[in-house]
Coordinates of C-alpha atoms in Angstrom, one line a residue:
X11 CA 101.0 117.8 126.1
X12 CA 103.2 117.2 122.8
X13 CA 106.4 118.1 125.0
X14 CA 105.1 115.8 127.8
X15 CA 105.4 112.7 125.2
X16 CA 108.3 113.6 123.8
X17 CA 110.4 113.9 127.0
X18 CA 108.7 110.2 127.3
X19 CA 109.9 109.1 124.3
X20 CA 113.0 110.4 125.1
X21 CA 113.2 108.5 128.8
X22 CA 112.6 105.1 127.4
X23 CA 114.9 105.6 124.4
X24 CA 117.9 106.4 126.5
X25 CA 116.5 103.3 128.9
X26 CA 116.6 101.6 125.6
X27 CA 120.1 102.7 124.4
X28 CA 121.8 102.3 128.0
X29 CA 120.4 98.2 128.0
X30 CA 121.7 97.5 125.0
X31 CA 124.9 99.5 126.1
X32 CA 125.2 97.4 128.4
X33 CA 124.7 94.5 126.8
X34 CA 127.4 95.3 124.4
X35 CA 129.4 96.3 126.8
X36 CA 129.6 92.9 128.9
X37 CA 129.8 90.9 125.6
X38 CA 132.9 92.0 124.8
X39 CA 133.9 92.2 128.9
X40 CA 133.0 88.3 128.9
X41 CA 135.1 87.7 125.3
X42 CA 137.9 89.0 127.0
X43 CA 138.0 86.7 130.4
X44 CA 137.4 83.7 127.5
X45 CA 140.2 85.2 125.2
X46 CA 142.5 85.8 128.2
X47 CA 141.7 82.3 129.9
X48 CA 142.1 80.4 126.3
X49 CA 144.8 82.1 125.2
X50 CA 147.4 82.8 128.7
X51 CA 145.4 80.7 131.4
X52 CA 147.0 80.0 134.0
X53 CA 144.9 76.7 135.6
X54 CA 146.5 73.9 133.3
X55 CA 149.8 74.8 135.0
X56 CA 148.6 74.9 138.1
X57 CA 147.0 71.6 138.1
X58 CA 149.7 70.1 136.8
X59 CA 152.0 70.5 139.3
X60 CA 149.2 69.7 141.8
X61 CA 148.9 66.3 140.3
X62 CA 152.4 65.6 139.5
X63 CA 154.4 67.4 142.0
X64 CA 151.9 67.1 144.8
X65 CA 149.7 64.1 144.1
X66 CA 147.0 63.0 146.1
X67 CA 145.8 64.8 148.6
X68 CA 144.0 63.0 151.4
X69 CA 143.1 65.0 154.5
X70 CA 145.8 65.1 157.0
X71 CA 148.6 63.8 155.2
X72 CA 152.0 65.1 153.5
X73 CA 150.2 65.4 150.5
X74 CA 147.4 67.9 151.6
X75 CA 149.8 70.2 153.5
X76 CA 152.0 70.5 150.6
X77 CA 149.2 71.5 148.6
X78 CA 148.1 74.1 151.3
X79 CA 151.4 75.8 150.7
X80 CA 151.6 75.9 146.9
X81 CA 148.3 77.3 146.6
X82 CA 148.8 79.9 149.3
X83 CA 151.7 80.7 147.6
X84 CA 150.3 80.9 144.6
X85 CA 147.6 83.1 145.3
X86 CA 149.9 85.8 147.0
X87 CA 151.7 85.8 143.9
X88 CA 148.3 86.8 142.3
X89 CA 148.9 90.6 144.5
X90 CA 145.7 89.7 145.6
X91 CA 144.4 92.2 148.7
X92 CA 144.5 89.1 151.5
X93 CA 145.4 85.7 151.6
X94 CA 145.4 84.1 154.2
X95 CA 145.0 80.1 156.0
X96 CA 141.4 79.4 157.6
X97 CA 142.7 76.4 160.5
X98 CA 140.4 73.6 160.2
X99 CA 140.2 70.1 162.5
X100 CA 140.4 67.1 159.9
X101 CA 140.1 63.6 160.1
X102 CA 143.2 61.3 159.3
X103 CA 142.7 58.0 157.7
X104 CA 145.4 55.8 156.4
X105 CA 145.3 52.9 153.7
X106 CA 148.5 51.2 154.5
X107 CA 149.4 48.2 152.4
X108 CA 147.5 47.4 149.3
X109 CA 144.3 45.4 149.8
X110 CA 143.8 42.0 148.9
X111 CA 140.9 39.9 147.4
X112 CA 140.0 36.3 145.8
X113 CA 137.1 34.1 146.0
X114 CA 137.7 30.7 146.0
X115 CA 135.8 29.3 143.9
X116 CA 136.5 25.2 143.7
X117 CA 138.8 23.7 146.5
X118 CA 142.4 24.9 146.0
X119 CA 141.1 27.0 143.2
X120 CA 141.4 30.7 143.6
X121 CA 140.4 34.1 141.6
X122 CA 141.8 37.1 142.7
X123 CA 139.2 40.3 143.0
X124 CA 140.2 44.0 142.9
X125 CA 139.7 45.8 145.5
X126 CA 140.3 49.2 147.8
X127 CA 139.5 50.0 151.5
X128 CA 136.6 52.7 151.3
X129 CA 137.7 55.9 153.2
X130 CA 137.1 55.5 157.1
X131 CA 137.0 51.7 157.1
X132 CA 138.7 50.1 159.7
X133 CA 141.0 47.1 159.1
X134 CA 140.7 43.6 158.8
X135 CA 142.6 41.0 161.0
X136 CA 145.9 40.7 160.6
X137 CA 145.2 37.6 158.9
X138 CA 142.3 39.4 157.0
X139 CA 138.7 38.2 156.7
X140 CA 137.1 35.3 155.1
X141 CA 133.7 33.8 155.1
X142 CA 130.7 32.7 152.6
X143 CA 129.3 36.0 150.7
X144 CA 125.8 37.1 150.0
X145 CA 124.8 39.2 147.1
X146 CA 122.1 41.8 147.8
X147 CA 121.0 44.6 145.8
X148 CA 120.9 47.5 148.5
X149 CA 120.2 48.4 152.5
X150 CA 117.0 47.7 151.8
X151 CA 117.0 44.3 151.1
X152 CA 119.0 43.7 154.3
X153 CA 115.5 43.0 156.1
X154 CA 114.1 40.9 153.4
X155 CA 117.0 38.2 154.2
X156 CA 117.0 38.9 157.9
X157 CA 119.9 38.1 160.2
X158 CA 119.2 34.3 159.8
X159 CA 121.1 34.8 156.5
X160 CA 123.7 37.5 157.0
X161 CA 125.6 36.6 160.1
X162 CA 129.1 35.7 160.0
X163 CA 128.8 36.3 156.2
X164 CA 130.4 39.0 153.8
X165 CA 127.8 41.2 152.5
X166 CA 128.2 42.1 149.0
X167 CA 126.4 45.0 148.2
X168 CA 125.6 45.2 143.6
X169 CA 123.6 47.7 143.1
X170 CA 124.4 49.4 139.9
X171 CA 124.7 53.0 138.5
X172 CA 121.5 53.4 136.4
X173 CA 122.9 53.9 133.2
X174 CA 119.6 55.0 131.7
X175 CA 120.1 58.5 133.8
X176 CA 121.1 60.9 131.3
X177 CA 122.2 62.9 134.6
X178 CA 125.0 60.4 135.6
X179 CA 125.2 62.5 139.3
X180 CA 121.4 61.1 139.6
X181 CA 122.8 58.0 138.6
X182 CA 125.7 57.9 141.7
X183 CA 122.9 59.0 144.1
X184 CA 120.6 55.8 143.1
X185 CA 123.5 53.9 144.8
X186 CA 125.7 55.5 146.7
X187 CA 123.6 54.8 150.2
X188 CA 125.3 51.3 150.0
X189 CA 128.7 52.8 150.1
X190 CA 128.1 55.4 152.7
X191 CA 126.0 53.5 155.0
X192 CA 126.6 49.6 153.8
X193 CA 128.9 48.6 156.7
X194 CA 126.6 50.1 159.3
X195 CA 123.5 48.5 158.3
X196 CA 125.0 45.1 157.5
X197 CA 126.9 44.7 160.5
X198 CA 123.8 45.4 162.5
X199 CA 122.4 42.1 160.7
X200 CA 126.0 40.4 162.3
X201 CA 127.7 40.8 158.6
X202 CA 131.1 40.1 159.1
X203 CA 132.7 42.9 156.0
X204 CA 131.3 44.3 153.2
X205 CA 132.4 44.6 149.7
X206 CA 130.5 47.1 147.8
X207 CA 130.2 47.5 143.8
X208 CA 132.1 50.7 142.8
X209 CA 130.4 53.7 142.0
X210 CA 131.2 53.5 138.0
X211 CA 129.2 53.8 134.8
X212 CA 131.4 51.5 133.0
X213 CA 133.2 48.0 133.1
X214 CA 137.0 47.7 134.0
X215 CA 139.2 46.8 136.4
X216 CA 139.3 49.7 138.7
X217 CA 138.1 49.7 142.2
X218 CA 136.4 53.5 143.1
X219 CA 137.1 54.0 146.7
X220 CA 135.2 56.8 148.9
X221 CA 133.4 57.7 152.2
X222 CA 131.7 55.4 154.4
X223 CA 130.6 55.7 157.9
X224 CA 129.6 53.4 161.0
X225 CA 127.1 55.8 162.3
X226 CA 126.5 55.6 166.1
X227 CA 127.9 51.9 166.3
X228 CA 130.2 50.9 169.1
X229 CA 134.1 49.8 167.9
X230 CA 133.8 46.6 168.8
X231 CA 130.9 46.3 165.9
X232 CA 132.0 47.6 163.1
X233 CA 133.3 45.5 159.9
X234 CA 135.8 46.2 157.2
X235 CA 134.7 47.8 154.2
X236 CA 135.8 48.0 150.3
X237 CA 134.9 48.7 147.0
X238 CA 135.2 46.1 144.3
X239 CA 135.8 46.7 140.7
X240 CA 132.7 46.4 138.6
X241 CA 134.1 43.6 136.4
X242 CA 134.7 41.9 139.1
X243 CA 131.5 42.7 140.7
X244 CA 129.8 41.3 137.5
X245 CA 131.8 37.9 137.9
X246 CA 131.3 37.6 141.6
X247 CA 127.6 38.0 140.9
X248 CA 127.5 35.3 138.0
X249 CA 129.9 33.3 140.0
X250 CA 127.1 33.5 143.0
X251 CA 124.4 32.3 140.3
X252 CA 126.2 29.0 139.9
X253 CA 127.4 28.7 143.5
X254 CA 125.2 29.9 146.0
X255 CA 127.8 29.2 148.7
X256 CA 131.3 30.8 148.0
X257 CA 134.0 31.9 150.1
X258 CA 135.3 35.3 150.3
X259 CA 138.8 36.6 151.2
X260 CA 139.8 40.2 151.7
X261 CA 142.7 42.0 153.8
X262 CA 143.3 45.0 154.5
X263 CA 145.6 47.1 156.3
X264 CA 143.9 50.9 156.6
X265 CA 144.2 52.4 159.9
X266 CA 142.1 55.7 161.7
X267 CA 144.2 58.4 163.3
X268 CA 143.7 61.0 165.8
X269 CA 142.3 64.3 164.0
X270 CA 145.4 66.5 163.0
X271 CA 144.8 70.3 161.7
X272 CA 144.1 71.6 158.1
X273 CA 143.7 74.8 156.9
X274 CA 141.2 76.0 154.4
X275 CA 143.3 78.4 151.5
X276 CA 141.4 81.9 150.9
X277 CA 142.4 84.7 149.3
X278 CA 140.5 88.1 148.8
X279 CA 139.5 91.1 146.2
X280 CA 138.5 93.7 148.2
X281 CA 134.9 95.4 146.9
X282 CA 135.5 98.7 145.6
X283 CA 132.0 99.9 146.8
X284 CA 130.3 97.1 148.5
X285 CA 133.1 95.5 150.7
X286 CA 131.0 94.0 153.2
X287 CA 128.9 91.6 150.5
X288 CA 130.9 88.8 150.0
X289 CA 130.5 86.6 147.4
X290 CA 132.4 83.3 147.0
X291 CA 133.7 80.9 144.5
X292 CA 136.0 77.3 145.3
X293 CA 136.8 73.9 145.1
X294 CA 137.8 71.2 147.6
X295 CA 141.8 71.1 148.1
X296 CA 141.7 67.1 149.5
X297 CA 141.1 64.5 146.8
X298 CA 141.4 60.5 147.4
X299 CA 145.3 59.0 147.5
X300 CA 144.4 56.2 144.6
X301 CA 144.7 58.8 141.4
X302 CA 146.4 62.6 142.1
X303 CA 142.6 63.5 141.9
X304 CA 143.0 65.7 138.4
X305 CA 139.1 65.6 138.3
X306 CA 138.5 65.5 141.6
X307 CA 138.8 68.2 142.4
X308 CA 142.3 69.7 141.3
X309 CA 140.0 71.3 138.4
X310 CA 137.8 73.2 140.2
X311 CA 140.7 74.3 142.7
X312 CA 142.6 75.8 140.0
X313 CA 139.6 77.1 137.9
X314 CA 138.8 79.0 141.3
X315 CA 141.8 80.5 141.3
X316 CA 141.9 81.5 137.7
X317 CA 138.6 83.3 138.4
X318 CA 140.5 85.6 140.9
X319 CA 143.3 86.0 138.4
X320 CA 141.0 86.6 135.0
X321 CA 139.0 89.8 137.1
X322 CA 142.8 91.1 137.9
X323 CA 144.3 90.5 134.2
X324 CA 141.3 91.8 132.6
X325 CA 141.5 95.1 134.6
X326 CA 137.8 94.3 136.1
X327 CA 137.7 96.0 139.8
X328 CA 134.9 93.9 141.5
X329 CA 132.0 96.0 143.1
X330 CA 132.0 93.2 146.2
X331 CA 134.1 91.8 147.9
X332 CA 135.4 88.5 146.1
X333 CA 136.9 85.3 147.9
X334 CA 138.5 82.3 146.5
X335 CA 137.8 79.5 148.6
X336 CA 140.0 76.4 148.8
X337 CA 138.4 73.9 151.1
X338 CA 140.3 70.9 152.8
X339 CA 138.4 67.7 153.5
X340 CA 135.3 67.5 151.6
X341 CA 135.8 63.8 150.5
X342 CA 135.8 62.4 154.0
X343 CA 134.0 65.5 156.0
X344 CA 133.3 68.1 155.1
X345 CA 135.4 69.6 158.0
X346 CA 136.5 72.8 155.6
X347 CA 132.6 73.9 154.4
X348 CA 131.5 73.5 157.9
X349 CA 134.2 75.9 159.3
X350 CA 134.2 78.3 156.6
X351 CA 130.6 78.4 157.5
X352 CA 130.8 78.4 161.2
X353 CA 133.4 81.2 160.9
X354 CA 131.5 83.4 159.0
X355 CA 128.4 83.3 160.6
X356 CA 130.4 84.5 163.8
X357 CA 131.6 87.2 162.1
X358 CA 128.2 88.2 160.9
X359 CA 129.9 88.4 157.6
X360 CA 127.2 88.8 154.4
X361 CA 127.9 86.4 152.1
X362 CA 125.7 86.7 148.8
X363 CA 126.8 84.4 146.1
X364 CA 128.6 81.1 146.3
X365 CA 129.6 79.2 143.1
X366 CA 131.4 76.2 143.2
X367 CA 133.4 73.6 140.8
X368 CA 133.4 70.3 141.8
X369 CA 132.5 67.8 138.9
X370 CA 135.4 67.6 136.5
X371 CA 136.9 69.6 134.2
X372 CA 135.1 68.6 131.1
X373 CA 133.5 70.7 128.9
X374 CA 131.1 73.4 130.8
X375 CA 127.7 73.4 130.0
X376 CA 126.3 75.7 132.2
X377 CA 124.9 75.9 136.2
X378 CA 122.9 74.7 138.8
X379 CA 121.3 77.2 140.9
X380 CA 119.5 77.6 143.9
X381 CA 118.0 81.1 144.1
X382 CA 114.2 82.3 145.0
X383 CA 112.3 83.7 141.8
X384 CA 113.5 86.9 141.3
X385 CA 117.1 85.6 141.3
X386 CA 117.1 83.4 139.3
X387 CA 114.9 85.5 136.6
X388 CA 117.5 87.7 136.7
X389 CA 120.2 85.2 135.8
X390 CA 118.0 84.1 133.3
X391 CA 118.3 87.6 131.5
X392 CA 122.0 86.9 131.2
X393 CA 121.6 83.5 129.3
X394 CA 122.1 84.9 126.0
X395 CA 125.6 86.4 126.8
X396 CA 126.8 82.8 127.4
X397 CA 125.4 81.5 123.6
X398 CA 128.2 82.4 121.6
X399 CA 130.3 79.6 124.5
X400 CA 127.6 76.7 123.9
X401 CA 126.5 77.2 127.4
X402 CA 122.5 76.6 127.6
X403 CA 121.9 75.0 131.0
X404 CA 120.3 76.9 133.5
X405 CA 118.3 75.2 135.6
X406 CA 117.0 75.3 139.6
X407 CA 118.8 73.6 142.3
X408 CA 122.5 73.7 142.6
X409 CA 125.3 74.7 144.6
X410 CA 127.8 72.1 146.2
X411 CA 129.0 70.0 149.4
X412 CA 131.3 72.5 150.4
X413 CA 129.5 76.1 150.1
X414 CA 125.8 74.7 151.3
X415 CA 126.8 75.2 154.7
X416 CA 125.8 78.9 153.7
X417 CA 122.9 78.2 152.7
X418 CA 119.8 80.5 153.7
X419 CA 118.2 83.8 153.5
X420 CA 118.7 85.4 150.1
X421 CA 122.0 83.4 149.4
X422 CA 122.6 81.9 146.1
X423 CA 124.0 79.0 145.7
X424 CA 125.6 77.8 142.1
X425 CA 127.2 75.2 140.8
X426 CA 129.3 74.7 137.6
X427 CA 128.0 72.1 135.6
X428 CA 130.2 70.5 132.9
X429 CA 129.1 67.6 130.8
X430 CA 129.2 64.6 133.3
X431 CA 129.1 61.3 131.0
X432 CA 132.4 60.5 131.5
X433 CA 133.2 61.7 135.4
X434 CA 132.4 58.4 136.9
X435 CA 134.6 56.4 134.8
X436 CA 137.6 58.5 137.0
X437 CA 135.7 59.4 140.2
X438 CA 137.8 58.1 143.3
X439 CA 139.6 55.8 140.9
X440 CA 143.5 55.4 140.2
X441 CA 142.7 56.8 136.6
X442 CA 141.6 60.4 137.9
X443 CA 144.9 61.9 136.8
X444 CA 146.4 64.3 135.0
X445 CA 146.5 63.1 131.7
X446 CA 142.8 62.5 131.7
X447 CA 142.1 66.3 131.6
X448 CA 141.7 68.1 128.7
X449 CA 143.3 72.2 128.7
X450 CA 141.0 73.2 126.6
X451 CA 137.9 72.4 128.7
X452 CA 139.5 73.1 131.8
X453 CA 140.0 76.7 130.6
X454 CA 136.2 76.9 129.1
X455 CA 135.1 76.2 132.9
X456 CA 137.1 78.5 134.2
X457 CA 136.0 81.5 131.9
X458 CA 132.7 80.3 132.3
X459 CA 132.9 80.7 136.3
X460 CA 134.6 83.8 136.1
X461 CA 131.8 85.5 133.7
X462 CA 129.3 84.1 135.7
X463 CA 130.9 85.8 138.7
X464 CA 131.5 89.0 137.2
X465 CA 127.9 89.9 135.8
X466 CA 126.5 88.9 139.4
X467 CA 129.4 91.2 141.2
X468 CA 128.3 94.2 138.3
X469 CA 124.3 93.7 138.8
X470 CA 123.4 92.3 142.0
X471 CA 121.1 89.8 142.7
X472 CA 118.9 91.7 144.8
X473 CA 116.2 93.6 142.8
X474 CA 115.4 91.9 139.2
X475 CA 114.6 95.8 137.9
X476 CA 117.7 97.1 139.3
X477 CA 120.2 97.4 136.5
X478 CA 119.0 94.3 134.6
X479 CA 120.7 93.7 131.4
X480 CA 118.5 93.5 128.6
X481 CA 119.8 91.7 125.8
X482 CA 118.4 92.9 122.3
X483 CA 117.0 90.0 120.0

């Protein structure tokens, strides 16, 4: 019986000693990608020459097919085991000359507004649009003034940001309906354009442009569309305190094009003993043609390629098989997620994990997850190798536009989560350039996407007591 309780003992010490082996073990595994990313990344160089070489990168234009090319090129350089161009349908939508503003505000007396076309408007008149304005507050308020009021009138959607949302994203959702959907709604009220507040936390001059959509209505209904700056939106509204009655100018010249092919950029570690489970990490290649789209999302493009290039520098041979995902046309959409998606189910491929960047390159904080229980436990157990980075968030729900196409079964979805206060004051802006991204923090993301990555490609996701790591306290 004495020997029966020994050989215990001994079973649960070397249980025991082999967690905190491990534990050690990926500490110093995760230091590395960190050291190797802070010290010889590679993503800083590669976004700059996205954003200063390339530019913006709207769907379908020069832009986007020169940065199809550099980052394919790129990625082979990497000796990765495949590489290779995913074709993809995209929509092509042009701004043409820059848009054009005032209210007039006494007879003869002018004051110019700034604006941009939102993404998928169609144009004014040649001689552009004018008519009296009315302020509401969102779609919903469309019904409380009834078509009696709206007809033959711009619509001038101001509903603001919340700013009391410490989660600015939660924020941009509040009021981002009336971007999206504005035009469609208001023109089925006989609105004759729409300018909507931008999507910004803070007051300046800079109009934020982005997606809209008519919906199901005919051509021959649909009004122009455009963001406003909110300074301007501020004075328009006062301006509408005082005079209930103003007229409204805006032209613009944007144009929509027959679809041209895209391709989505991937490239591929082969798993050394699961090659079949695929797991995923990417960003979205297009951005908006106002700023070069630094934040948005030329950060999480290169930061998904650095993850590739960390596991090869750091001499880590991934278990599964490991993709970097480069997706074209998220902004206006989502044309790349759906065919990556679409192509994979066809192939009966098994994807597993899917992490994505796609909210700036600030400083990381942590991730977003969307797991069942036992998942996300098991992530959970790996919190305290991320301390010594100040990474702390963990929470449910996450993931992103581009890999939730995937979603379902016993897929995780994550999504890198960096500090978001000052996103919005670059999203779909002119100011989302290079210059407003900091190396440092663009490297922290990266190391932090790349550990992430590596711990779920070592341990699994699929049975919390297989191979857990227990950290020591």
């Amino acid at each position: 019986m004495r020997s029966f309780f020994i050989a215990i003992i001994l079973l649960f010490s070397g249980i025991s000693i082999s967690a905190q082996t491990n534990s050690i073990d990926d500490s110093l595994n995760i230091r590395k990608i960190y050291d190797m990313s802070l010290l010889n990344g590679k993503s800083y160089a590669w976004l700059d020459h996205l954003s200063n070489e390339i530019g913006g990168r709207l769907s379908g234009s020069h832009g986007a097919e020169q940065a199809v090319e550099y980052t394919k090129a790129e990625l082979e350089n990497l000796g990765l085991d495949k590489v290779w161009l995913q074709p993809v349908m995209v929509p092509k939508w042009t701004r043409g000359e820059r848009e054009f503003a005032y209210v007039q505000t006494a007879p003869g007396e002018t004051r110019n507004l700034n604006i941009t076309a939102l993404g998928g408007s169609i144009a004014t008149s040649a001689g552009g649009t004018k008519a009296k304005v009315i302020e509401v507050q969102g779609i919903e308020q469309l019904k409380e003034y009834g078509r009696e009021n709206i007809e033959g009138k711009i619509v001038f959607y101001n509903r603001p940001m919340r700013a009391d949302h410490i989660q600015t994203f939660e924020a941009y959702g509040g009021c981002v309906d009336q971007r999206y959907s504005g035009a469609e709604e208001a023109a089925k009220y006989g609105a004759v354009g729409v300018i909507v507040r931008s999507m910004n936390l803070r007051m300046d001059d800079l109009p934020h442009t982005g997606a809209m959509s008519y919906g199901d209505l005919p051509n021959d209904q649909r009004i122009p569309a455009a963001a406003v700056s909110t300074n301007d939106a501020q004075y328009l509204s006062g301006m509408l305190k005082i005079q209930n009655d103003l007229d409204l100018y805006f032209k613009m010249s944007c144009e929509i094009h027959e679809d041209v092919q895209s391709y989505n950029v991937i490239g591929e570690i082969t798993g050394s003993k699961y090659p079949n489970e695929i797991m995923i990490v990417g960003g979205h290649l297009d951005s908006w043609d106002l700023g070069d789209g630094s934040h948005d999302d030329g950060a999480g493009v290169v930061q998904s390629m650095e993850v590739l290039r960390l596991l090869k520098e750091t001499g880590y041979e991934p278990k599964r098989s490991i993709r970097v995902v480069l997706f074209m046309n998220e902004e206006n959409g989502l044309r790349g997620g759906n065919k990556y998606a679409e192509v994979a189910k066809l192939k009966s491929e098994d994807h597993v994990f899917a992490l994505e960047s796609d909210a700036g390159g600030f400083t990381p904080r942590g991730f977003g997850i969307t797991a069942n229980d036992t998942q996300f436990k098991k992530i959970l157990s790996w919190k305290r190798l991320f301390k010594p980075y100040l990474i702390h968030y963990f929470e449910r729900g996450g993931g992103g536009a581009d890999i939730n196409p995937l979603k379902g079964g016993n897929m995780v979805l994550a999504g890198l989560r960096p500090d978001s206060q000052r996103y919005f004051d670059y999203h779909h802006a002119a100011n989302d350039t290079f210059d407003k991204v900091n190396k440092r923090e663009l490297e922290l993301g990266a190391a932090t996407m790349t550990s992430l990555i590596y711990l779920v490609d070592k341990y699994g996701l699929d049975n919390i007591n297989n191979e857990t790591v227990e950290m020591p306290d």
